[in-house]
Coordinates of C-alpha atoms in Angstrom, one line a residue:
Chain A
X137 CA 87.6 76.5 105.5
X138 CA 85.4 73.6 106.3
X139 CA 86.3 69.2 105.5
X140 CA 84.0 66.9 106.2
X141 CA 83.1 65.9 102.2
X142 CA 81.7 62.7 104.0
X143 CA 79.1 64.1 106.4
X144 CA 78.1 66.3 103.0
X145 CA 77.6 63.2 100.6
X146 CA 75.3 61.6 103.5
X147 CA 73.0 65.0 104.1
X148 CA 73.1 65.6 100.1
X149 CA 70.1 64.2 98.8
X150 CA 67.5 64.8 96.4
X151 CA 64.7 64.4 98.0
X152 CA 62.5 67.4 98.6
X153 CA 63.1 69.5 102.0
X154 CA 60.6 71.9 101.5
X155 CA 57.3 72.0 99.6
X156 CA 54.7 73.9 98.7
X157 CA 51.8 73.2 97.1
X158 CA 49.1 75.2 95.4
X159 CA 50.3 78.2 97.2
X160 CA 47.5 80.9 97.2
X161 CA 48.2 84.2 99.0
X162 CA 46.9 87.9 98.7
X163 CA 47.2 91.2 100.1
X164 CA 44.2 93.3 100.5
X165 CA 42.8 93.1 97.2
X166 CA 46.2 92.2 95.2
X167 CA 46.7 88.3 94.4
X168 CA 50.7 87.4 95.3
X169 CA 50.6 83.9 94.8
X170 CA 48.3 82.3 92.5
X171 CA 48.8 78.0 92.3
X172 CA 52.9 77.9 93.4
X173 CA 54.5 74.8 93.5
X174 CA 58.1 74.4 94.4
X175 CA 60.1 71.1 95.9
X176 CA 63.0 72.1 97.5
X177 CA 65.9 69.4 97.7
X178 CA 67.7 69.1 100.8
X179 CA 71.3 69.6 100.7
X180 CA 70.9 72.0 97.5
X181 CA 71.1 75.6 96.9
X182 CA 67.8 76.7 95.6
X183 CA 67.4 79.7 94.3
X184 CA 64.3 82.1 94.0
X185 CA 64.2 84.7 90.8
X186 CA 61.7 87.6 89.5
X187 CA 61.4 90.7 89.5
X188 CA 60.8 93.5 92.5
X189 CA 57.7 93.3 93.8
X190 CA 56.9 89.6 92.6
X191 CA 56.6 88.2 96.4
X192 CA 59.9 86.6 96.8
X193 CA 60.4 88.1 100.0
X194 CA 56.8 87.0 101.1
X195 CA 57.3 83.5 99.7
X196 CA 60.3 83.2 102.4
X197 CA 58.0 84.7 105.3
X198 CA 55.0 81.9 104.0
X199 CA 57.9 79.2 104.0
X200 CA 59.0 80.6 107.4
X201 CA 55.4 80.4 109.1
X202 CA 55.3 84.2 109.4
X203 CA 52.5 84.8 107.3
X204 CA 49.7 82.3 106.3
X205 CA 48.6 81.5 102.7
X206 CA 44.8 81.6 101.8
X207 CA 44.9 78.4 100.4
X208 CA 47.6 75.7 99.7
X209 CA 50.2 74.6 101.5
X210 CA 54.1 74.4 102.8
X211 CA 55.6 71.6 104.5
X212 CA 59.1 71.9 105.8
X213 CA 60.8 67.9 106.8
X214 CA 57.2 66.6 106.3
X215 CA 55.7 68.9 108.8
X216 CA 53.1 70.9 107.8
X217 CA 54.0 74.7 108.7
X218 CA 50.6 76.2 109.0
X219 CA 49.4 73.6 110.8
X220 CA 51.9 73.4 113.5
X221 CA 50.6 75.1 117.3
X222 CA 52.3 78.7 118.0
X223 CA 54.7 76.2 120.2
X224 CA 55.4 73.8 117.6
X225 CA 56.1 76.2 115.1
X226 CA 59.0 77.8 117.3
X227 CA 60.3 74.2 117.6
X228 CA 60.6 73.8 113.7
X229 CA 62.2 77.4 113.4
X230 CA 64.8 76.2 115.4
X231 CA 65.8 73.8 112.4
X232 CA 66.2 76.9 110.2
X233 CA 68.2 80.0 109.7
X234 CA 67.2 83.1 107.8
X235 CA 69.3 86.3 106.9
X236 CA 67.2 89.1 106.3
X237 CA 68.2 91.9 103.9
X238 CA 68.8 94.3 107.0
X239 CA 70.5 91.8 108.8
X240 CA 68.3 92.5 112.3
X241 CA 70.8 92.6 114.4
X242 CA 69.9 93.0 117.9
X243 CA 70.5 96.6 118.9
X244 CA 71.4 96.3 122.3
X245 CA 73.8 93.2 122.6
X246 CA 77.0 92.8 120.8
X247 CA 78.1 91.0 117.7
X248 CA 79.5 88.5 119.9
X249 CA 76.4 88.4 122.4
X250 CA 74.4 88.7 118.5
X251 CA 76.1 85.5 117.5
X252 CA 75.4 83.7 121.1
X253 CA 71.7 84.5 121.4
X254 CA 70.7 81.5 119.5
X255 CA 73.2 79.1 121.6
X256 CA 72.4 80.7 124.6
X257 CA 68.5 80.5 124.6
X258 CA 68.2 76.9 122.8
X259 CA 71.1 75.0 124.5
X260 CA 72.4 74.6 127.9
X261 CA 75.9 74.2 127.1
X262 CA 78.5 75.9 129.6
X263 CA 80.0 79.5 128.8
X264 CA 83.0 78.1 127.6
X265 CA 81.7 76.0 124.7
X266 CA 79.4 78.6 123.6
X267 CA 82.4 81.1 123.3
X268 CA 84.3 78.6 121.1
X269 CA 81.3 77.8 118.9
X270 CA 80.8 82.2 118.6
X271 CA 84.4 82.2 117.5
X272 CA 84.4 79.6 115.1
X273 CA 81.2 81.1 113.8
X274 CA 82.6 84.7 113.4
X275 CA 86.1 82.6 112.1
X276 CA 83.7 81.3 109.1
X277 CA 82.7 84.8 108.0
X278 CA 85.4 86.7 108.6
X279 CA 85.2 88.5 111.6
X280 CA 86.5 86.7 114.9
X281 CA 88.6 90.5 114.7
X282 CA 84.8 92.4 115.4
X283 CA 83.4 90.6 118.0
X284 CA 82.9 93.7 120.4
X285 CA 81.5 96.2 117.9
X286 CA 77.8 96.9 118.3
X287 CA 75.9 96.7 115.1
X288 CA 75.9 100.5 114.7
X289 CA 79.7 100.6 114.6
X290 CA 79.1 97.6 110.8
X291 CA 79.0 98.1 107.8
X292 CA 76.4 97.1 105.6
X293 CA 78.2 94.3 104.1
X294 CA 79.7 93.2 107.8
X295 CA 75.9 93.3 109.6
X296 CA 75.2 90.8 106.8
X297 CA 78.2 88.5 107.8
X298 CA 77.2 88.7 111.5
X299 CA 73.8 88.0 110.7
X300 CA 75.0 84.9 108.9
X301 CA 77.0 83.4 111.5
X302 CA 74.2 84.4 113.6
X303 CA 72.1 82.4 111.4
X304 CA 74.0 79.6 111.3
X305 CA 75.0 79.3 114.9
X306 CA 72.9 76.2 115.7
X307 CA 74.2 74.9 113.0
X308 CA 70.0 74.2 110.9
X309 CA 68.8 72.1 108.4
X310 CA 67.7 75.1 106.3
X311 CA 69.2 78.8 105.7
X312 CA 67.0 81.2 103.9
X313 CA 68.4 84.1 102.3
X314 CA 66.5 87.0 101.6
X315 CA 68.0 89.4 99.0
X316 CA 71.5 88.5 100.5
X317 CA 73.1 90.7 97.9
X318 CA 71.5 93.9 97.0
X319 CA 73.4 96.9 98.5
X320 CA 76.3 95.6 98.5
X321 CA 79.8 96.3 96.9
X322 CA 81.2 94.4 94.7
X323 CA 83.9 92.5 97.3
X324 CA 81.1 92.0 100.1
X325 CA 78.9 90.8 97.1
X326 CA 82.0 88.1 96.4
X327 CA 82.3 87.3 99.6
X328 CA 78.9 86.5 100.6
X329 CA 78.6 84.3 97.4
X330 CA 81.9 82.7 98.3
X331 CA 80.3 82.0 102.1
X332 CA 76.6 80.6 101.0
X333 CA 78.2 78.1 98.6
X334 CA 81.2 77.2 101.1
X335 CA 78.6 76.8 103.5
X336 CA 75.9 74.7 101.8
X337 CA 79.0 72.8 100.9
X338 CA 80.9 72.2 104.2
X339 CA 77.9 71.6 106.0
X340 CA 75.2 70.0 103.7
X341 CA 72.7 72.8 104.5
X342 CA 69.6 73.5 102.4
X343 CA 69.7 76.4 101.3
X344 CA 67.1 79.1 99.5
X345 CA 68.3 82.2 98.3
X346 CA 65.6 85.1 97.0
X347 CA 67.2 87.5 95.2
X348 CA 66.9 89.6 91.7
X349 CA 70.9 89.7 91.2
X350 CA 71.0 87.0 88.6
X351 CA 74.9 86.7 87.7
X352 CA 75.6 86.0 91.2
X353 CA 72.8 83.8 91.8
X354 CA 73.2 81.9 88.9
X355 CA 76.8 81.2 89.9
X356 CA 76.0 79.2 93.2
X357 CA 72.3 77.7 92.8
X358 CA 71.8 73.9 91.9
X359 CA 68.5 74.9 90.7
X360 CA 66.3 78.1 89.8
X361 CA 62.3 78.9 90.1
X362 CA 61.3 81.9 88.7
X363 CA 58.3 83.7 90.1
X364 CA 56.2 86.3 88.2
X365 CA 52.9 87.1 87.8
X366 CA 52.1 85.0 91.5
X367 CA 53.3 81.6 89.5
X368 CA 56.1 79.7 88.8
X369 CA 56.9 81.8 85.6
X370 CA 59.8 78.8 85.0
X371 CA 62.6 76.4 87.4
X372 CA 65.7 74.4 85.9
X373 CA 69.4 74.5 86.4
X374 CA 71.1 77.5 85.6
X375 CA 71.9 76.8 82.4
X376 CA 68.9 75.6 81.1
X377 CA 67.9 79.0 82.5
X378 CA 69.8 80.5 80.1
X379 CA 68.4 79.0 76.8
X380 CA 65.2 79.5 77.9
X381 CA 63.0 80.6 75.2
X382 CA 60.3 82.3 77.0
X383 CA 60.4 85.8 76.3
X384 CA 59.0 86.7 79.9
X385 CA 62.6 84.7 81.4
X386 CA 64.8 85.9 78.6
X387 CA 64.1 89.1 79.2
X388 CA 64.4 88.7 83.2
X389 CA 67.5 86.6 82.9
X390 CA 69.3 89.1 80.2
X391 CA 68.0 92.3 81.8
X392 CA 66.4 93.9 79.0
X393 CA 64.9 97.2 80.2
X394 CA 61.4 96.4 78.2
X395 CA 59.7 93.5 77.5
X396 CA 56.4 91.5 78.5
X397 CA 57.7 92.8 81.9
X398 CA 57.1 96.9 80.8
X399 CA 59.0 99.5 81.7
X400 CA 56.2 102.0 82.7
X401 CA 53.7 101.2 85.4
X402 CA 50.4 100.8 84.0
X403 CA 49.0 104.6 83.5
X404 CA 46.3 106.5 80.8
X405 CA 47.5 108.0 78.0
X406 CA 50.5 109.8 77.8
X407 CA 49.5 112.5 75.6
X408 CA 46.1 112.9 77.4
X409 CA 47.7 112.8 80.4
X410 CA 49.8 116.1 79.7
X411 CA 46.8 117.7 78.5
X412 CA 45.2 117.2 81.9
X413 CA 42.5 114.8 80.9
X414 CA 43.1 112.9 84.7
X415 CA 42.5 115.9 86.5
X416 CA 44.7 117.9 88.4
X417 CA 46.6 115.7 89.3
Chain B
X30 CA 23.1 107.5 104.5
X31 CA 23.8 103.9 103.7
X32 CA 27.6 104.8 103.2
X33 CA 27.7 106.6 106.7
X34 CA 26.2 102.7 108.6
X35 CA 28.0 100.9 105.9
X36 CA 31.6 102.5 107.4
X37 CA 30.2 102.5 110.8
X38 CA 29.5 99.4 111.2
X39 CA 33.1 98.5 109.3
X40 CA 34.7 100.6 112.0
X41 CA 32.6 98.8 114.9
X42 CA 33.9 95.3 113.1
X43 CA 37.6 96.7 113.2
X44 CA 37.3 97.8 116.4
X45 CA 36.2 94.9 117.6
X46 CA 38.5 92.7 116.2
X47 CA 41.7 94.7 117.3
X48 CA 40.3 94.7 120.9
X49 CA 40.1 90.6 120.5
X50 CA 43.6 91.0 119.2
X51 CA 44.8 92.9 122.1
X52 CA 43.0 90.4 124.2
X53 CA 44.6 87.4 122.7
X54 CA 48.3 89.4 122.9
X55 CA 47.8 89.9 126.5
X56 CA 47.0 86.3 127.7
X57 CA 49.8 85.1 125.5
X58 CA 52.3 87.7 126.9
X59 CA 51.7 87.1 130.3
X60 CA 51.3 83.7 130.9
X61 CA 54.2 81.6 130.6
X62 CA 56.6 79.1 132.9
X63 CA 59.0 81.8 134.5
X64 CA 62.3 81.3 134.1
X65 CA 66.1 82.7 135.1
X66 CA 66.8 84.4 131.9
X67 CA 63.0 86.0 132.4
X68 CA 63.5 87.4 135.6
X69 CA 66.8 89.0 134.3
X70 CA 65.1 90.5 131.5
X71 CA 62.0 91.3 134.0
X72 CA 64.7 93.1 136.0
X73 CA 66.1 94.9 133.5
X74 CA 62.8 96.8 132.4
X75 CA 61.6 97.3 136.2
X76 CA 64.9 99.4 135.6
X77 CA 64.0 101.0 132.6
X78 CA 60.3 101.7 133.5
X79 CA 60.2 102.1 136.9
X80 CA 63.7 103.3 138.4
X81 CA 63.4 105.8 135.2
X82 CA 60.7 107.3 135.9
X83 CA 61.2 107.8 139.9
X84 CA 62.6 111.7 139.3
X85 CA 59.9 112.9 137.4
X86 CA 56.9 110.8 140.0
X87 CA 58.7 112.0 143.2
X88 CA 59.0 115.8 142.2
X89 CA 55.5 116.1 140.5
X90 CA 54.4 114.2 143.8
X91 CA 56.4 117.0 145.5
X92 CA 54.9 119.9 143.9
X93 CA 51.0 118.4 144.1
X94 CA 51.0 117.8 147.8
X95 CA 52.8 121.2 148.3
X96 CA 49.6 123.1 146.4
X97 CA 47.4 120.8 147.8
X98 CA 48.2 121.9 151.6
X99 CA 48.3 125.6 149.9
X100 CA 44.6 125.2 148.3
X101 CA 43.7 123.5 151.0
X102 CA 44.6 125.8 153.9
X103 CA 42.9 129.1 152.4
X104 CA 39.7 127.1 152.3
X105 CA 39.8 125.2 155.6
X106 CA 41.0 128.7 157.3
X107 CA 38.0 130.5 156.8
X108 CA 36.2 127.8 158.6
X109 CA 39.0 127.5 161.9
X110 CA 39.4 123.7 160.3
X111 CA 42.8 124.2 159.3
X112 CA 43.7 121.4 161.5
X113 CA 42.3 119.2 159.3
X114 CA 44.4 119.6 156.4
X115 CA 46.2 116.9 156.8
X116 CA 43.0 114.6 156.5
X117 CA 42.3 116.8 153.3
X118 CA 45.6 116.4 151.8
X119 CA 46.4 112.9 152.7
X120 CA 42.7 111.4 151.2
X121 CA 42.6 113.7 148.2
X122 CA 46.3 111.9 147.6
X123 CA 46.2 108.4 148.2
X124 CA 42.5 107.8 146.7
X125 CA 42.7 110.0 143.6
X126 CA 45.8 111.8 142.9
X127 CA 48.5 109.3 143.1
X128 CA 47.0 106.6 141.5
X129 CA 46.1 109.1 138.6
X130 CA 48.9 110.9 138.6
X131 CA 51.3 108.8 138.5
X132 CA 49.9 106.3 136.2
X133 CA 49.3 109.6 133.6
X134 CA 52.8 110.9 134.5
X135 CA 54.0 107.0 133.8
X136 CA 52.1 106.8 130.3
X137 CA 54.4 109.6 128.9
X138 CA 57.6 108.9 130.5
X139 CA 57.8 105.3 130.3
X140 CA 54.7 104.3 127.5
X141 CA 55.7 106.0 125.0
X142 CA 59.1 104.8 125.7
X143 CA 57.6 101.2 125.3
X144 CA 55.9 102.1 122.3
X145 CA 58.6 103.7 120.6
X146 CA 61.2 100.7 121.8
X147 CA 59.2 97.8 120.5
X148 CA 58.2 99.7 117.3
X149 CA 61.9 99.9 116.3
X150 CA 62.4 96.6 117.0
X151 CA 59.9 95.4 114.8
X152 CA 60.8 98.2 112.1
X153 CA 64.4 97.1 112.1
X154 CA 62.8 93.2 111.6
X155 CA 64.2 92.3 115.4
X156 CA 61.2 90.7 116.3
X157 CA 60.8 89.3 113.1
X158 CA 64.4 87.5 113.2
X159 CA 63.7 86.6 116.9
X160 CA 60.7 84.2 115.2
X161 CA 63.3 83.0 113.2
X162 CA 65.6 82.0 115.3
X163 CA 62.6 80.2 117.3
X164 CA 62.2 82.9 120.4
X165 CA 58.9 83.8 120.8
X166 CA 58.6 87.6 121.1
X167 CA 55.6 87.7 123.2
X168 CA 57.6 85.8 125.6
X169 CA 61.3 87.2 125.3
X170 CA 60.2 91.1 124.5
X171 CA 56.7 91.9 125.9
X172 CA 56.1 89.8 128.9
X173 CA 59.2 91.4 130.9
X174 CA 57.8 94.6 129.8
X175 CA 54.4 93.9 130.7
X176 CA 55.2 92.6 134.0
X177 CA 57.7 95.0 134.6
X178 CA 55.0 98.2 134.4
X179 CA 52.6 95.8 136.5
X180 CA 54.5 96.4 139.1
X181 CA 57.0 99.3 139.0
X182 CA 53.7 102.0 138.7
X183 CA 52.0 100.4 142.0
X184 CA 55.5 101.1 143.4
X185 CA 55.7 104.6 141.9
X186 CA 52.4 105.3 142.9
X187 CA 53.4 104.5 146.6
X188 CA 56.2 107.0 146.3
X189 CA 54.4 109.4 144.6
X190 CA 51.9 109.4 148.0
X191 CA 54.3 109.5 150.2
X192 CA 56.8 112.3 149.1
X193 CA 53.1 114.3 148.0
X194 CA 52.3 113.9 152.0
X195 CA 55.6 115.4 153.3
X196 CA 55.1 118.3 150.6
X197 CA 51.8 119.0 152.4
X198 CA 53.7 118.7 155.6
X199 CA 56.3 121.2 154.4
X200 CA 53.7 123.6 153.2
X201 CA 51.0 123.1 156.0
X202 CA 53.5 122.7 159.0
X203 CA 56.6 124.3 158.4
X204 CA 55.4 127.2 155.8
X205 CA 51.9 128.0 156.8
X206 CA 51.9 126.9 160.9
X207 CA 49.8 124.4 161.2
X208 CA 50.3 122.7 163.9
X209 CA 52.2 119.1 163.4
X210 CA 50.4 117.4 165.4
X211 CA 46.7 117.8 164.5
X212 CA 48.6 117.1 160.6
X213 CA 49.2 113.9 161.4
X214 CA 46.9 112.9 164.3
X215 CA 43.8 114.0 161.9
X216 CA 45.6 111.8 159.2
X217 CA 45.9 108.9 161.0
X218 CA 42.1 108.7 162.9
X219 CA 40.6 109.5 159.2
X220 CA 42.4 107.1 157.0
X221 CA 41.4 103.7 156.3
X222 CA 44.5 101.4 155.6
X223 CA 42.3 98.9 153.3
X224 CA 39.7 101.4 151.9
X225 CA 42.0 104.3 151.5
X226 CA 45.6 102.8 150.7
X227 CA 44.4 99.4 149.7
X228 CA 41.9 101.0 147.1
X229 CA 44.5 103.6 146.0
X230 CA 46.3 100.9 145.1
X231 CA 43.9 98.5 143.7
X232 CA 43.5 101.6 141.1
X233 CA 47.1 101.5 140.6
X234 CA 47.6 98.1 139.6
X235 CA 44.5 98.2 137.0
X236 CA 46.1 101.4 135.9
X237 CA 49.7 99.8 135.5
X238 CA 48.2 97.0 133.5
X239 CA 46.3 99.2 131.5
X240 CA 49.0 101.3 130.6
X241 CA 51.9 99.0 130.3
X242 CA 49.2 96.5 127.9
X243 CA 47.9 99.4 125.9
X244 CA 51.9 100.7 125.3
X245 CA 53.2 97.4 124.5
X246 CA 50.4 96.9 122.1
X247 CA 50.7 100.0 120.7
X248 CA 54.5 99.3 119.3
X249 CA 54.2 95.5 118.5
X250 CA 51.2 95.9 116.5
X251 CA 52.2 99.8 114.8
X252 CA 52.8 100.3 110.9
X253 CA 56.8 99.4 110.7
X254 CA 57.5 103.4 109.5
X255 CA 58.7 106.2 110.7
X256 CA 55.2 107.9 110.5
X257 CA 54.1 105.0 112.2
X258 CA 55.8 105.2 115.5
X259 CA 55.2 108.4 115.7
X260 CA 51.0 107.9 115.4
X261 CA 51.3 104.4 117.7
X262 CA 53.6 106.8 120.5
X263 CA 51.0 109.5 120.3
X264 CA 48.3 106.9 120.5
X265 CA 49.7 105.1 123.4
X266 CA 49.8 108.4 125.6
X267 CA 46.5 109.6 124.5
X268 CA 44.6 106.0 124.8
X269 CA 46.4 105.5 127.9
X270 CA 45.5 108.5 129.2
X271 CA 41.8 108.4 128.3
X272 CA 41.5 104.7 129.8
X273 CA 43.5 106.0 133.1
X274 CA 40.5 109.0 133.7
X275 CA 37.8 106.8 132.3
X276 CA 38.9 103.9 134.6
X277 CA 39.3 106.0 137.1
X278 CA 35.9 107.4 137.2
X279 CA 34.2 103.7 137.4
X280 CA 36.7 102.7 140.1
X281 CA 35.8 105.6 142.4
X282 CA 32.2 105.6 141.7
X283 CA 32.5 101.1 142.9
X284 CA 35.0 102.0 145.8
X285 CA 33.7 105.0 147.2
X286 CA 30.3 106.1 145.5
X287 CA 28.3 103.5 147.6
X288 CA 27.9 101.5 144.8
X289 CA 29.5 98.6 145.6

């Protein structure tokens, strides 16, 4: 699909993209994020693991600037996020790309108009241009053959492809992907794996993918944080992943129903709980 | 007695804070370097908000100067001052009713519409992405909404006046025989271009931005759920409404209670 293997070795580096430091974050009373730390390397697909409910989505929107961490901090190409003015914050955003679990397609325009938003607000370049760069967009995921269907007419697994080339329309520095895979079937699943690593590949793009699915994860990150308990529960490559002997990762990575991770939420006593000790309800 | 201050004073702090937060979301909305692509957008919702809501403004404007000159007449009759019903009519419209009306009329029809519109959006994580892609929604969303209901209800409300002044004419004149001339000639010696229809309209425009600010508000900042649209909708109509009468009240009692 894409050649320029020289472009890639130049971009590919392993110096961080993205860090955070000493990430503190809570919700009401509830603690997220207790002391993460994560460097991100440019040019490599990062991927971000633990179980529902862990914050991985919230990490992306603190990475993102969309929310704001009690303490700590995330800096993004040596800018500090938080810090940034409302203005300069927009600037940065314009370096990235996210794909949100929805996709968010805009309702109103098309997928093509979808795809041209970004070109059309950020750049000035004439109508012609900006339908070739649409087209070679769609082209990359798949569906150049869809370009005048609203996003009511997609599928799941289609909204999620628009969204992408959406998302990578400027062409950013960054692409994060939250949950890019759940609720999908099993070809759409193949070929959105097929498209993040074609594209991190083709284009050099750092890359952070959140998600729980960990066969298909596994099978395109360069390196793995796993989050529970609002820390870094563990990070390596894949395979050291996989050896790992902490019973809190095994039993994440392996999918064992119960574990240090329980199966029940916490609750009284079973038994005095039938015999209405709680109350009526 | 302590828990009763204690969540008193919590929901004076709340309050307080979500009024600042309105503030700031208003001064951040509206001021911004216009543009092409904003004046298309602007255009668009002067469409949605105002050209929308012309049918139901123009017949209730219809129907309230109709029993206006109706009410009217079997009150001034019984004093031989029928001829001044036109006075009657076109005051009671242009300083209270149109303004009023319309911008209560304009609350439901096009508020709620706001509300319910921008609630979606941020729902279906539209705004959300917008931010991503580095489009500020205040900016690209709101502000052509905000400005759109700034000045589409001034422009209803105009209509409303007018069309509620022929259906006192059609009423008065044609229905009930008044004569035409004393309609109109009383109208014109008794009303004030700048205190009646400049005021009327002054009302309007703190109405429109009331409205249109507290229905923007209303979706961008609701609970992303289906429960909450539906509260943020209701809330829009019913604190829109409240602030119109309220407003109104203090408007009348500077313009034309001598306290000014």
């Amino acid at each position: 699909m894409f050649d320029n293997s020289g472009w890639e070795s130049e971009r590919m580096t392993d110096s961080p993209f993205v860090e955070v430091e000493g990430l503190h974050y809570s919700r009401g009373e509830t603690a997220i994020f207790r002391g993460v730390d994560m460097a991100i390397p440019r040019g490599r697909i990062t991927a971000i693991m633990g179980p529902s409910g862990t914050g991985k989505t919230t990490l992306l929107k603190l990475i993102g600037g969309q929310l704001v961490p009690d303490a700590g901090r995330v800096r993004i190409a040596g800018e500090d996020v938080h810090a940034l003015s409302r203005k300069a914050l927009f600037k940065l955003r314009r370096r990235m790309g996210m794909l949100f679990q929805s996709g968010a397609l805009f309702s109103d325009l098309d997928v093509y108009e979808n795809v041209a938003f970004p070109l059309r607000v950020h750049t000035d370049l004439p109508e012609s241009m900006i339908r070739d760069l649409v087209l070679l967009k769609l082209q990359a995921v798949g569906l150049r053959g869809a370009r005048e269907l609203t996003p009511a007419e997609l599928s799941g697994g289609m909204a999620r492809r628009v969204a992408l080339a959406r998302a990578i329309a400027l062409d950013p520095e960054l692409v994060l992907y939250d949950e890019p895979f759940v609720g999908q079937d099993p070809i759409s699943m193949g070929v959105l794996v097929q498209l993040i690593r074609r594209l991190n590949e083709a284009l050099g793009l750092t890359a952070v993918v959140v998600s729980h699915d960990i066969k298909e994860t596994l099978s395109i990150a360069d390196y793995v944080y796993v989050i529970a308990d609002g820390r870094v529960m563990a990070r390596g490559a894949p395979d050291e992943l996989d050896v790992d002997r902490d019973p809190r990762v095994r039993q994440f990575v392996h999918g064992e129903a119960d574990g240090p991770v329980p199966f029940h939420y916490p609750a009284r006593d079973f038994h005095a709980d039938l015999l209405g000790a709680g109350g009526p309800r | 007695m302590i828990e009763r201050i204690v969540r008193l004073g919590r929901w004076g702090c709340e309050t307080l804070e979500s009024l600042g937060d309105a503030g700031i979301f208003l001064v951040q909305s509206m001021f911004g370097v216009p543009s092409a692509e904003g004046f298309r957008l602007w255009l668009r919702q002067v469409h949605f908000v105002g050209v929308m809501s012309l049918a139901i403004v123009l017949v209730s404007g219809l129907f309230i100067g109709m029993v206006l000159a109706l009410q009217g007449y079997t009150i001034l009759v019984d004093f031989g001052a029928e001829d001044a019903l036109g006075q009657m009519v076109a005051l009671s419209l242009l300083r209270e009713l149109a303004p009023v009306v319309a911008a209560l009329l304009f609350a439901g029809r096009a508020g709620s519409a706001l509300t319910a519109e921008i609630g979606l959006m941020k729902a279906t994580e539209q705004l959300t992405s917008m931010e991503m892609i580095g489009v500020d929604p205040l900016r690209r969303v709101v502000a052509p909404r905000l400005w759109a209901g700034f000045v589409a209800l001034p422009l209803l409300t105009i209509g409303f006046g007018v069309v509620g002044v022929w259906g006192g004419q059609l009423v008065g004149v044609q229905w009930l025989g008044v004569f035409e001339g004393s309609y109109w000639g009383n109208m014109q010696a008794s009303v004030d271009f700048i205190a009646d229809v400049g005021n009327g309209l002054l009302k309007s425009l703190v109405f429109a931005l009331v409205v249109t600010w507290i229905a923007v508000y209303q979706g961008y900042a609701l609970v992303p759920t289906s429960e909450g649209i539906s509260r943020a909708t209701t809330r829009t109509v019913v604190y829109a409404s409240l602030a119109v009468l309220g407003l109104d009240f203090v408007l009348t009692a500077v313009m034309f209670g001598g306290l000014s």
